[in-house]
XYZ file of C-alpha atoms in Angstrom:
120
model
C -1.297 257.537 177.143
C 1.289 255.061 176.086
C 4.828 255.099 174.570
C 6.422 252.779 171.879
C 9.619 252.409 171.452
C 11.018 249.595 168.263
C 13.989 247.563 167.846
C 15.410 244.765 166.075
C 15.431 245.743 162.150
C 18.469 245.124 159.658
C 19.260 243.347 157.046
C 19.112 240.274 156.948
C 19.450 237.420 153.701
C 16.333 235.895 152.366
C 15.161 233.016 154.519
C 17.038 234.586 157.627
C 15.681 235.248 160.801
C 15.242 238.224 162.915
C 13.699 239.227 166.115
C 11.273 243.002 166.753
C 11.073 244.166 169.980
C 8.784 246.956 171.410
C 9.363 248.896 174.700
C 5.985 250.008 176.547
C 6.032 252.839 178.880
C 3.185 254.443 180.478
C -0.340 252.985 180.739
C -0.449 249.344 182.399
C 1.608 246.898 180.363
C -1.552 244.533 180.377
C -4.189 246.342 180.031
C -3.782 246.711 175.942
C -4.091 244.742 173.317
C -0.780 245.172 170.790
C -0.163 245.003 167.084
C 2.602 244.611 164.388
C 2.089 247.179 161.159
C 4.456 247.637 158.024
C 5.105 249.993 155.789
C 6.638 249.052 152.621
C 7.892 252.118 149.470
C 5.053 252.388 147.674
C 2.305 250.768 149.526
C -0.303 250.923 152.940
C 0.601 250.321 155.745
C -1.093 246.993 157.165
C -2.045 244.928 159.611
C 1.456 241.722 160.365
C 0.121 240.743 163.767
C -2.229 240.831 167.168
C -1.603 240.014 170.117
C -4.715 240.167 173.340
C -4.021 242.238 176.347
C -3.098 238.517 178.277
C -1.198 237.184 175.354
C -3.400 233.791 175.339
C -4.636 235.129 171.598
C -2.492 235.932 168.552
C -3.554 236.841 165.146
C -1.963 236.859 162.152
C -2.283 238.181 158.336
C -2.246 235.175 156.096
C 0.959 235.956 155.115
C 3.147 235.685 157.828
C 1.275 232.322 159.623
C 4.171 229.780 160.199
C 6.788 232.211 160.122
C 6.065 234.904 162.501
C 5.050 234.545 166.442
C 4.442 237.616 168.291
C 4.552 237.644 171.624
C 4.335 239.849 175.438
C 6.330 239.701 178.630
C 4.429 241.586 180.995
C 7.768 241.671 183.660
C 9.535 243.416 180.202
C 6.867 245.586 179.300
C 7.718 244.479 175.741
C 6.282 242.609 172.761
C 8.005 240.547 170.642
C 8.151 239.500 166.785
C 10.627 236.483 165.973
C 10.289 236.291 161.904
C 11.854 233.169 160.873
C 11.646 232.125 156.725
C 11.785 235.662 155.521
C 11.374 236.069 152.252
C 12.001 239.588 150.218
C 8.421 240.909 150.520
C 8.928 241.009 154.175
C 11.210 244.111 153.313
C 9.270 246.998 155.045
C 9.908 249.413 158.221
C 7.495 247.654 161.276
C 5.667 249.620 163.086
C 4.601 248.820 166.587
C 0.762 249.845 167.936
C -0.565 249.863 171.248
C -4.412 250.146 172.190
C -4.762 248.178 169.456
C -8.539 247.182 168.546
C -8.355 243.560 167.421
C -11.556 243.607 164.992
C -10.868 246.764 163.417
C -7.432 246.801 163.483
C -7.169 250.449 164.620
C -4.703 251.471 167.274
C -4.201 254.839 169.126
C 0.082 255.018 169.752
C 2.494 253.398 167.467
C 6.394 254.214 167.209
C 9.056 255.513 164.971
C 9.372 252.189 163.414
C 12.040 249.484 162.129
C 13.589 248.440 159.136
C 13.358 245.256 158.224
C 15.354 244.306 154.954
C 15.677 241.352 153.289
C 17.959 240.614 150.139
C 17.565 237.687 148.169
């Protein structure tokens, strides 16, 4: 079993930056892929980014490519999402996911989410 806790959300102006963190516990950190999803009000949860077990391969949805960077630190059991050039449409609750199937985007564990609000 894996337990994840997100942090780092907040209110930022358009064009600003935020870094989200996700601390994982339970199973060996490097044994599963992880990712970030987000859900805006009235919309379905959508895939944002994923990172392979080793951290060597990353994946992004088209709307965040070139602006967001996903990474993971094995020593700290932590995954990050560096978000730059934020836009109002990035406003959402961001969720960390663990035991992620990168092909299907299905996952077994997720956190409570952290709110990101981008003002125009």
